[in-house]
mmCIF file of C-alpha atoms and ligand atoms in Angstrom:
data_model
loop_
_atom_site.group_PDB
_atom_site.id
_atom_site.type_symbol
_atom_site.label_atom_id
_atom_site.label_comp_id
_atom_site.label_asym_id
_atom_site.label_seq_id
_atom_site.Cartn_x
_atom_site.Cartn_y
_atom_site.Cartn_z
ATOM 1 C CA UNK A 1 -33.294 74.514 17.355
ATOM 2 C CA UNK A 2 -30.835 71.546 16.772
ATOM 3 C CA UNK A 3 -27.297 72.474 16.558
ATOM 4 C CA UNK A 4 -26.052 71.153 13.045
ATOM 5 C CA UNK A 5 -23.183 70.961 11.277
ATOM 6 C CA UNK A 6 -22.423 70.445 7.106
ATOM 7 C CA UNK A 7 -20.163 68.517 5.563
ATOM 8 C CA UNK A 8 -20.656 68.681 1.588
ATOM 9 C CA UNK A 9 -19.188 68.908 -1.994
ATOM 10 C CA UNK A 10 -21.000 71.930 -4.034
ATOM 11 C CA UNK A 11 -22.644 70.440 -6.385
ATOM 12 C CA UNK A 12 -25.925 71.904 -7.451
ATOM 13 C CA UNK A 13 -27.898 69.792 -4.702
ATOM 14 C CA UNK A 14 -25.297 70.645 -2.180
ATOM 15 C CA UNK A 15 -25.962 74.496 -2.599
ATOM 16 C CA UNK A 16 -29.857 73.987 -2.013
ATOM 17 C CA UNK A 17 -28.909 71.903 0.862
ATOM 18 C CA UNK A 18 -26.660 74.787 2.382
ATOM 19 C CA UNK A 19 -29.604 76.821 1.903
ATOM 20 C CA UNK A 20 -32.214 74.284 3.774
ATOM 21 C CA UNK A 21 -29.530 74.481 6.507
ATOM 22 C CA UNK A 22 -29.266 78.204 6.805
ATOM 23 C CA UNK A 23 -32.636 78.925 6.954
ATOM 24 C CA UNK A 24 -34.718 76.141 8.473
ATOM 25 C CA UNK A 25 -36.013 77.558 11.906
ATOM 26 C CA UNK A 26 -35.787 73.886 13.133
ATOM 27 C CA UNK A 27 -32.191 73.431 13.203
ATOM 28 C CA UNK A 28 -29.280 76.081 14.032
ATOM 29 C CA UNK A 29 -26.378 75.843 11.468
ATOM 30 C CA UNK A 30 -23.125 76.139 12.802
ATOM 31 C CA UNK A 31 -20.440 75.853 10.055
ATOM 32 C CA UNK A 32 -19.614 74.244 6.816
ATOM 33 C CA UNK A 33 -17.111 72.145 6.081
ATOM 34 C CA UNK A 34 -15.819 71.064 2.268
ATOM 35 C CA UNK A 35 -14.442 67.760 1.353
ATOM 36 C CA UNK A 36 -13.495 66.574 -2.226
ATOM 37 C CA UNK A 37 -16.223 65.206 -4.418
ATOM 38 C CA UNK A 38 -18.226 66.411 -7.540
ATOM 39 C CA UNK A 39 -15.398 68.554 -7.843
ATOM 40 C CA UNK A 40 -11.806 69.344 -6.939
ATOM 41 C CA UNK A 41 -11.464 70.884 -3.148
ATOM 42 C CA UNK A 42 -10.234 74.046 -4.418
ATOM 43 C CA UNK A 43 -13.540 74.641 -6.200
ATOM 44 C CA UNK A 44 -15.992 73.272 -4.169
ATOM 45 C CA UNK A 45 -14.885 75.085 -1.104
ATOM 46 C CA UNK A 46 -14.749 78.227 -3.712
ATOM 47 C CA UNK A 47 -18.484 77.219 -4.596
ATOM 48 C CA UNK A 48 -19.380 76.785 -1.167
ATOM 49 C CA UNK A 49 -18.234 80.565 0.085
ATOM 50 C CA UNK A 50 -20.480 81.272 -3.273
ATOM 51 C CA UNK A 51 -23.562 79.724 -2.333
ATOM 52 C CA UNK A 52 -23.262 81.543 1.286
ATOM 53 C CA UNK A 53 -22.768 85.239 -0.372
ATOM 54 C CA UNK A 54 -25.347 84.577 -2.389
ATOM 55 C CA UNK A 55 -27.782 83.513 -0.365
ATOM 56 C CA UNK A 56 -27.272 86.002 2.299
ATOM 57 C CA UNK A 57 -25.640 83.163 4.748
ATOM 58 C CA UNK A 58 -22.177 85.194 4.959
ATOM 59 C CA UNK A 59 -22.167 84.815 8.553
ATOM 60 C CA UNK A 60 -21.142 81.320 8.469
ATOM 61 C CA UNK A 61 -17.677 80.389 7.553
ATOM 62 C CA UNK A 62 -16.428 77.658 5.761
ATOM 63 C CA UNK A 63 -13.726 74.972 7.230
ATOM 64 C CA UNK A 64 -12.007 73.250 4.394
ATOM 65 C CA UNK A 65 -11.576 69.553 4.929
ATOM 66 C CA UNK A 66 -9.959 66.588 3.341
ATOM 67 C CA UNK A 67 -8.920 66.835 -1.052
ATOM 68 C CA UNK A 68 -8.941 63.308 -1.215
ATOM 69 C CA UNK A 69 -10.374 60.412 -0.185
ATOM 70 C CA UNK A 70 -8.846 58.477 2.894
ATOM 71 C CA UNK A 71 -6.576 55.748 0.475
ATOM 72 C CA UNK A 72 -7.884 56.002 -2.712
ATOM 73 C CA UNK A 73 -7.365 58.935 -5.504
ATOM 74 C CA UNK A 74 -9.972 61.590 -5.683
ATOM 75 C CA UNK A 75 -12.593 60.830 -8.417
ATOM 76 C CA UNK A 76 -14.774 64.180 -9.845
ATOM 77 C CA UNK A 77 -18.133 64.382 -12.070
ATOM 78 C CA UNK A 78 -17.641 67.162 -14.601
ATOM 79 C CA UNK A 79 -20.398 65.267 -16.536
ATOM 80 C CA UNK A 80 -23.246 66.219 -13.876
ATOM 81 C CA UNK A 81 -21.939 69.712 -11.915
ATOM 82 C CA UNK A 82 -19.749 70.797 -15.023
ATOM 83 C CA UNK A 83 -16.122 72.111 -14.979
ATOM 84 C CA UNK A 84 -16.728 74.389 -12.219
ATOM 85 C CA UNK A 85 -18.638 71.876 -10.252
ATOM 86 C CA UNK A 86 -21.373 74.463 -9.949
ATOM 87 C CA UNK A 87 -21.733 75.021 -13.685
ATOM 88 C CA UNK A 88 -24.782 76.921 -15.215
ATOM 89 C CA UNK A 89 -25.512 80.086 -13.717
ATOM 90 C CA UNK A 90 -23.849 83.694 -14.615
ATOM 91 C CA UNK A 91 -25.450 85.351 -11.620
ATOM 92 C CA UNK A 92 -23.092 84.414 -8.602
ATOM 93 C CA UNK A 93 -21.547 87.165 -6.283
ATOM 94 C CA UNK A 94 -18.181 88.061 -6.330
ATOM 95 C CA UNK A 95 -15.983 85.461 -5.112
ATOM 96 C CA UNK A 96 -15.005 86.877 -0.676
ATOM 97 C CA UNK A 97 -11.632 84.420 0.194
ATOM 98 C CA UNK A 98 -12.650 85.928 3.657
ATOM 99 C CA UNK A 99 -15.838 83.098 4.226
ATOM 100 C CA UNK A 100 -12.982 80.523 4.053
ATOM 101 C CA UNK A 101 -10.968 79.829 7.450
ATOM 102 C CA UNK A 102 -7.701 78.607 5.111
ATOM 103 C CA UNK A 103 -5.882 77.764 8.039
ATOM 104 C CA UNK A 104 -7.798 75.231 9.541
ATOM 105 C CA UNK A 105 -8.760 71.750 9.293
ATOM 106 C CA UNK A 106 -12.369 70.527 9.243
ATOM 107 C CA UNK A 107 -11.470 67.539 11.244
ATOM 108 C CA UNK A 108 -9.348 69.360 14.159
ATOM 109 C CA UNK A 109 -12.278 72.177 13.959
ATOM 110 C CA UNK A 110 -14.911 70.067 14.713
ATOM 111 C CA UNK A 111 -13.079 67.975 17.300
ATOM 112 C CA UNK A 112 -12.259 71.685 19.152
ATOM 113 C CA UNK A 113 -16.127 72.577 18.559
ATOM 114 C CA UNK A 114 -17.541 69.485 20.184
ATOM 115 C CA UNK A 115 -15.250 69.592 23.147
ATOM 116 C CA UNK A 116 -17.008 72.618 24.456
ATOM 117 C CA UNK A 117 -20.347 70.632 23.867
ATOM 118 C CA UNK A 118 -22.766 68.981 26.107
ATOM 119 C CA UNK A 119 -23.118 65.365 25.251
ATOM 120 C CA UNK A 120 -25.349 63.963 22.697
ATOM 121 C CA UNK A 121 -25.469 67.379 21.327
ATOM 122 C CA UNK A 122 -24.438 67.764 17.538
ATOM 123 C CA UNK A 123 -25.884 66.762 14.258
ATOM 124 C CA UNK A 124 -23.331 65.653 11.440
ATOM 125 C CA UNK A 125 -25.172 66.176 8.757
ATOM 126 C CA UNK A 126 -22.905 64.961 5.084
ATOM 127 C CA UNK A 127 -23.630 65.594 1.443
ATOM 128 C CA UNK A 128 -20.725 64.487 0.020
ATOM 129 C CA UNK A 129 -18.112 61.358 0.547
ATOM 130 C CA UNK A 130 -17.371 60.359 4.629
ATOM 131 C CA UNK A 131 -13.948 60.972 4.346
ATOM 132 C CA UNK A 132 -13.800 64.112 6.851
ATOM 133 C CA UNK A 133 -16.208 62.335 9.186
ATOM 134 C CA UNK A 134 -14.998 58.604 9.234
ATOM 135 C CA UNK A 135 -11.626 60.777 10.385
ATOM 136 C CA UNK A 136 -13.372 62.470 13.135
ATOM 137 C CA UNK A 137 -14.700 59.447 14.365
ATOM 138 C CA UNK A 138 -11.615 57.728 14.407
ATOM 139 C CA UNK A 139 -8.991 60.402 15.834
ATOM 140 C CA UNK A 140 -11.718 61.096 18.378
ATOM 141 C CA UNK A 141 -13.092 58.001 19.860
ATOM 142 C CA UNK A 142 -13.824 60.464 23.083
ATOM 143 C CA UNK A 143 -15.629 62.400 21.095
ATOM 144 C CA UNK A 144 -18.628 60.204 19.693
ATOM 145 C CA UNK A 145 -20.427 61.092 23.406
ATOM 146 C CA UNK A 146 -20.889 64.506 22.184
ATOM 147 C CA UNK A 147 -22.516 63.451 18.891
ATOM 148 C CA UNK A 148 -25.730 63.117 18.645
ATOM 149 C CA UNK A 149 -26.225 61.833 15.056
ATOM 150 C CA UNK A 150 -24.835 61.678 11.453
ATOM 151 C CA UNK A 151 -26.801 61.757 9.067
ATOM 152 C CA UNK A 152 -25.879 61.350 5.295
ATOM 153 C CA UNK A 153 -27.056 61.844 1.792
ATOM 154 C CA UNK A 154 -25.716 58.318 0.001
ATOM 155 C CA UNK A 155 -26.084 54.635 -0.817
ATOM 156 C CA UNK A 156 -29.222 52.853 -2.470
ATOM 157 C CA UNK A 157 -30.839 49.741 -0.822
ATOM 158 C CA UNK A 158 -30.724 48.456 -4.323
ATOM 159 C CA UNK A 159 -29.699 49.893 -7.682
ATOM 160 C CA UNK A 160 -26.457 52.757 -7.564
ATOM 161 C CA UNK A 161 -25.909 55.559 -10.206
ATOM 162 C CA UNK A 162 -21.958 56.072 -10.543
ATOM 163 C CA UNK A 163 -22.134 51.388 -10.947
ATOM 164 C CA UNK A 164 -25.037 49.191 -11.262
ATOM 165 C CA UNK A 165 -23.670 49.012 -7.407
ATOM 166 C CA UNK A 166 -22.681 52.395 -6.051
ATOM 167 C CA UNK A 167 -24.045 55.606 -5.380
ATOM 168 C CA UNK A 168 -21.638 58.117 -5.924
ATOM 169 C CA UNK A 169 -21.002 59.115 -2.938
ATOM 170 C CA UNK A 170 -19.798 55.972 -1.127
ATOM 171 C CA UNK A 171 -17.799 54.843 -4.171
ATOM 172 C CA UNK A 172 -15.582 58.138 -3.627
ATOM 173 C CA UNK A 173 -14.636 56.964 -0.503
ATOM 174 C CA UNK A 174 -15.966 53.550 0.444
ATOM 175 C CA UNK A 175 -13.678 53.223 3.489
ATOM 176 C CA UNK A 176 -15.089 56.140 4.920
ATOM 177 C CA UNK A 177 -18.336 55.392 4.669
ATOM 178 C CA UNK A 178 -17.452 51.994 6.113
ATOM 179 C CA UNK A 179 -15.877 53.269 8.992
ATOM 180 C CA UNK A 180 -18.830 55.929 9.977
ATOM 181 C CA UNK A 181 -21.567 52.982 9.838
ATOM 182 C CA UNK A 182 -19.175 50.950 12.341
ATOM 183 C CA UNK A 183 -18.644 54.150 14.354
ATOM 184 C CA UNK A 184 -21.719 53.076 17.140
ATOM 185 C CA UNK A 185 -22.917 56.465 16.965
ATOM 186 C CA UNK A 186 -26.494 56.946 15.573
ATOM 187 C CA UNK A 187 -26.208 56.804 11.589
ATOM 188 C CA UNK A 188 -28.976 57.820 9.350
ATOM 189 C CA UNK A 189 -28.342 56.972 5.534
ATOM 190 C CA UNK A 190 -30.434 58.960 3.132
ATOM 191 C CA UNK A 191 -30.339 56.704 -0.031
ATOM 192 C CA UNK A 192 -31.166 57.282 -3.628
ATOM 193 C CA UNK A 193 -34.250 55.187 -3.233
ATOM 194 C CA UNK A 194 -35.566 58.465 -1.130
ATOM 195 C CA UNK A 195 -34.299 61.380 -3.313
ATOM 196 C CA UNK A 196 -35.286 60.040 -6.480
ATOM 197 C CA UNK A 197 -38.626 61.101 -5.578
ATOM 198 C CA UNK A 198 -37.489 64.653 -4.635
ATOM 199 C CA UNK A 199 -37.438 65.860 -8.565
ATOM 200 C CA UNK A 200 -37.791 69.243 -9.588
ATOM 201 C CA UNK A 201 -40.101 68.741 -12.195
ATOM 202 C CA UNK A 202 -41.471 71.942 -14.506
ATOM 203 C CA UNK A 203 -44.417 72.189 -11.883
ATOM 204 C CA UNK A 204 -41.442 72.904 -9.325
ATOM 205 C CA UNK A 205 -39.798 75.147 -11.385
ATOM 206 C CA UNK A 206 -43.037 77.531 -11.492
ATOM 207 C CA UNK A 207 -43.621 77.718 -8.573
ATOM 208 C CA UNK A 208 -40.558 78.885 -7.749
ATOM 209 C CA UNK A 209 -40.565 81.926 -10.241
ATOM 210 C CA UNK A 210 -43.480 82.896 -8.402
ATOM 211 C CA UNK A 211 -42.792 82.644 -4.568
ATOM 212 C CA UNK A 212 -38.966 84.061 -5.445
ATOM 213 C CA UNK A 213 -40.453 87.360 -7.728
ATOM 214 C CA UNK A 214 -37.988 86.178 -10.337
ATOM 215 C CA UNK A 215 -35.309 88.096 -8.340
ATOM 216 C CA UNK A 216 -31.768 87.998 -9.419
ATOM 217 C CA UNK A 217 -31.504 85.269 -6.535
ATOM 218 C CA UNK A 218 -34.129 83.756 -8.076
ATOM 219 C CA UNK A 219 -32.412 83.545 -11.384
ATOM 220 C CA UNK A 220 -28.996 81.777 -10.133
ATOM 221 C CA UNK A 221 -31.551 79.283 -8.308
ATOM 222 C CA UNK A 222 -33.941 78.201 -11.997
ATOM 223 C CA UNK A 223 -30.293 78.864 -13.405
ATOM 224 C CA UNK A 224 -28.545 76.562 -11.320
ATOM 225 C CA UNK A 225 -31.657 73.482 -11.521
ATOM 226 C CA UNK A 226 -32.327 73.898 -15.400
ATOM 227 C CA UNK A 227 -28.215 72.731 -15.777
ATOM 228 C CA UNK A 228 -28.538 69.951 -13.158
ATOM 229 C CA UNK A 229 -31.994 68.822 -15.325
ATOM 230 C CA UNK A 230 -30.036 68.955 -18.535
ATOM 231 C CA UNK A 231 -27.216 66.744 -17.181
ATOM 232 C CA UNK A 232 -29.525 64.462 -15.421
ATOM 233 C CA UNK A 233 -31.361 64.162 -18.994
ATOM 234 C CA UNK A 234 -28.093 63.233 -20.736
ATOM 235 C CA UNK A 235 -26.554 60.848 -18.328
ATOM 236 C CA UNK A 236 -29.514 59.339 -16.454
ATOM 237 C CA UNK A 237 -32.026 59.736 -19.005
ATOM 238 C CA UNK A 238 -34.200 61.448 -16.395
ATOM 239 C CA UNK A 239 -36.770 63.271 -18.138
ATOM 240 C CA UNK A 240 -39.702 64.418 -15.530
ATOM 241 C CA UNK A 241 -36.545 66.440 -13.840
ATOM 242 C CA UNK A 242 -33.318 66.102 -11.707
ATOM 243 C CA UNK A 243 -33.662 64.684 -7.599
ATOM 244 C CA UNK A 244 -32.708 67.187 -5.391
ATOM 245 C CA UNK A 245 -30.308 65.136 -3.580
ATOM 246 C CA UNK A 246 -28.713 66.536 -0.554
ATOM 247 C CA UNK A 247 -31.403 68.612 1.064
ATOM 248 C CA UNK A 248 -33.457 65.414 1.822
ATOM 249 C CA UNK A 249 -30.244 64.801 4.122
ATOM 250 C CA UNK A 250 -31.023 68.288 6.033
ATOM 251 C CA UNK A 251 -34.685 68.011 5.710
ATOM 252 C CA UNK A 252 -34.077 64.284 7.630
ATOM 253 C CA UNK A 253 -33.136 66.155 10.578
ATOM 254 C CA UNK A 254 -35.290 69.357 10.082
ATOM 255 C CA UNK A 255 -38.388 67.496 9.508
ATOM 256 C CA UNK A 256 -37.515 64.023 10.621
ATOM 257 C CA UNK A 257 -41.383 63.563 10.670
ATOM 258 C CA UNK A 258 -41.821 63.553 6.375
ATOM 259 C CA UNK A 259 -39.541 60.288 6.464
ATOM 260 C CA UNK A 260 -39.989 56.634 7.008
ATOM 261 C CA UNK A 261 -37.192 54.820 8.059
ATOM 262 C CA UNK A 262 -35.857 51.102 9.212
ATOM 263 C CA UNK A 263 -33.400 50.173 10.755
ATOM 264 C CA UNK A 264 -31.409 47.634 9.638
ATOM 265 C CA UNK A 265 -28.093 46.249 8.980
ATOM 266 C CA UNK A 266 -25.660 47.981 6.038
ATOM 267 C CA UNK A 267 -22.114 46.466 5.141
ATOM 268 C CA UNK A 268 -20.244 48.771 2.330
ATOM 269 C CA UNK A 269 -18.481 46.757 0.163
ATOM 270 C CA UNK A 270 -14.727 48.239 -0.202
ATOM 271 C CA UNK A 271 -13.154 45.615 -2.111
ATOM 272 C CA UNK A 272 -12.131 46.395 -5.991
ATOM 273 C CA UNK A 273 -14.562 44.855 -8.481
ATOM 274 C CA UNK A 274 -17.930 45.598 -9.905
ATOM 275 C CA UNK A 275 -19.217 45.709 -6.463
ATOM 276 C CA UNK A 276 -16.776 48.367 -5.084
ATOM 277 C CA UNK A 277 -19.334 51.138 -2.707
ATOM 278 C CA UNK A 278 -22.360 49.143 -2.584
ATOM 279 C CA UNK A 279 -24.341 49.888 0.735
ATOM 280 C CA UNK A 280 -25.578 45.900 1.241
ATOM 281 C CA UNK A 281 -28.527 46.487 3.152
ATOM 282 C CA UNK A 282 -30.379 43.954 5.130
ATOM 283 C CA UNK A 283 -33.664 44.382 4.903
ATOM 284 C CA UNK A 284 -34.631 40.729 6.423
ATOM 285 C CA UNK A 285 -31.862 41.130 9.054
ATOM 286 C CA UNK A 286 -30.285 37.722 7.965
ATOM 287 C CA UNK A 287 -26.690 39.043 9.450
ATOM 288 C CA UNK A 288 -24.775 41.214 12.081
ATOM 289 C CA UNK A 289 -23.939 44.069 9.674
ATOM 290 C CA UNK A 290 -23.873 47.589 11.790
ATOM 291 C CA UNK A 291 -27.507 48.910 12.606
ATOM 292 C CA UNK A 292 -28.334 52.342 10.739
ATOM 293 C CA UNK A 293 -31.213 53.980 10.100
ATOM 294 C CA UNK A 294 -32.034 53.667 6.510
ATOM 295 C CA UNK A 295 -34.704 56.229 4.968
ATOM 296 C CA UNK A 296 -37.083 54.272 2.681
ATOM 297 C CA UNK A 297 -39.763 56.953 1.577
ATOM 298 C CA UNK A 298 -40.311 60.924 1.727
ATOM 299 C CA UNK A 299 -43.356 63.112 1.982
ATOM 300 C CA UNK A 300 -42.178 64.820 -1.020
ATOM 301 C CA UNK A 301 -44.874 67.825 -0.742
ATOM 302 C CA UNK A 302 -44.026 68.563 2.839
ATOM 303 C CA UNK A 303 -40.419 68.468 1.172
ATOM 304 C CA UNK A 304 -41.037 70.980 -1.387
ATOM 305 C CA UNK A 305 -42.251 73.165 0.861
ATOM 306 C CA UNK A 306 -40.051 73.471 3.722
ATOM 307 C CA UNK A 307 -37.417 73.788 0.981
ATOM 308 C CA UNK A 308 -39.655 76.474 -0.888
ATOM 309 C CA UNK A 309 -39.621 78.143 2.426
ATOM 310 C CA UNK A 310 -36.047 78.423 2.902
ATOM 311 C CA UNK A 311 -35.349 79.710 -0.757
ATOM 312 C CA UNK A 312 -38.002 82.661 0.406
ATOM 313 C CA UNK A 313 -35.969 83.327 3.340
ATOM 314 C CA UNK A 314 -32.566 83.259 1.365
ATOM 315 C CA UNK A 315 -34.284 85.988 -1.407
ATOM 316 C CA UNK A 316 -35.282 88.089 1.071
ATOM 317 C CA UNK A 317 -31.420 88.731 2.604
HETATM 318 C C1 BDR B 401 -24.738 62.583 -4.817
HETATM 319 O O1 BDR B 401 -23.649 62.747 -5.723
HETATM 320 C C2 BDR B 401 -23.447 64.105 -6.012
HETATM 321 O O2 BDR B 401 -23.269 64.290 -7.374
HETATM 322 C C3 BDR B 401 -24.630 64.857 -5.492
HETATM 323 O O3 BDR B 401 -24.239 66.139 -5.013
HETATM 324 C C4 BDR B 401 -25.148 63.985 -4.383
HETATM 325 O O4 BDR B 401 -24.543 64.287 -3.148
HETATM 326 C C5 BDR B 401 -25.828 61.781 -5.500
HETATM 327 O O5 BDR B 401 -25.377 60.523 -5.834
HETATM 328 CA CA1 CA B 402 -23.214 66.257 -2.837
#
């Protein structure tokens, strides 16, 4: 199995990504780190020690990262993950402080964990703004031998969903994001164009209920996707269901093989204006933007089921 390691903000999506993670036999999880993003630190790294009680994951421990992005203020979306930024479920574990390391620093952490690695060894995997990774890359230019890849949940080769420009993620912190695609290292950006076909319609939903028993794990899980649906119906008008985001990052490195991708130039725009965290992406390679790997369609079946598969595993602990 691939050594991995997860960077995200939980977030609804982020907590079925942390599951994909734990459980797919394809990749070996290592850690989790938190940065800022749907939420306030505080509470996503809270959600994060959550979603690993929960889902019988407690063996992993949590490395908090950066609260704010690497110039600009932190920015939060209490309109799609709610006040908690895991809103919508009454059927979480008690909350164990002793999941998070609170003395340690995502960024020195890693750089400590892939010094005792072989090179081209670990996969960054990132569900939430760059910030703790674009810092990695640039404390640690020694480092980038070790890495084997990052690979990211963000951007959209056209349309964005926080602007007309910006996915969410880069607009947090378009710097970061900037400063990972330059990095050299092997970039994979997981755009919306891909996980707005990885929607949990009502068909989903069933099946679920079935292959989880309707367990009380079960419950937190239809708990947790009926609020991100509602909030995806109010604010995106999405009515078939909401895109599971952030596991098509993990399944991109679990199952590489249910993703087309192209690679091609991507400049992130990190001026103010309405064009602020827009992922320019050229498809026609007309310029000498950075080469990344840019997913461009999923097998969503395949998807579904390797996720399916790791939601079993997680009800069974
Ligand atoms: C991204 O933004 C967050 O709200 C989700 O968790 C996902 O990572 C989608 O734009
Ligand atoms: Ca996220």
């Amino acid at each position: 199995p691939l050594p991995v390691w997860l960077d995200c903000d939980p977030g609804h999506d982020d907590a079925m990504a942390m599951i994909l993670a734990g459980y797919n036999p394809n990749i070996t999880l290592l850690g989790i780190s938190t940065t800022h993003g749907n939420q306030d630190h505080h509470k996503i790294t809270r959600n994060a020690a959550l979603v690993l009680k929960a889902s019988g994951l407690d063996h992993l421990r949590i490395v908090p990262g950066q609260t704010k992005p690497l110039i600009r203020p932190a920015m939060v979306c209490p309109g799609i993950h709610g006040e908690t930024g895991m809103d919508g479920t009454f059927t979480l574990p008690a909350f164990d402080s002793s999941l998070i390391l609170e003395n340690e620093k995502a960024v020195l952490h890693l750089a400590k964990l892939l010094q005792t690695m072989a090179d081209h060894t670990l996969t960054l995997i990132a569900t939430g703004p760059l910030t703790n990774y674009s810092l990695l890359v640039t404390l640690y230019p020694e480092l980038h031998c070790k890495i084997k890849q990052i690979i990211f949940m963000g951007g959209a080769i056209g349309s964005g969903n926080w602007t007309p420009s910006a996915e969410y993620n880069i607009l947090v912190d378009p710097e970061a994001a900037s400063i990972v695609m330059q990095s050299g290292i092997s970039v994979t950006m997981v755009p919306l164009e891909v996980t707005h076909q990885a929607i949990v319609t009502d068909q989903v939903i069933q099946e679920l209920e079935i292959r989880l028993e309707k367990s009380p794990f079960c419950t937190l899980v239809i708990e947790l996707l009926l609020f991100f649906k509602k909030t995806y119906q109010e604010v995106f008008d999405f009515n078939q269901g909401p895109p599971l985001h952030d596991p098509c990052a993990v399944a991109a490195v679990c199952a590489a093989e249910l993703f087309t991708c192209k690679n091609m130039g991507v400049h992130v725009v990190t001026t103010d204006g309405p064009c602020l965290g827009q992922t320019v992406c050229d498809i026609y390679s007309k310029t000498d933007y950075p080469k990344i790997n840019v997913a461009t369609d999923i097998d969503v079946d395949g998807f579904m089921s390797i996720l399916f598969d790791s939601l079993v595993q997680a009800n069974i602990n």
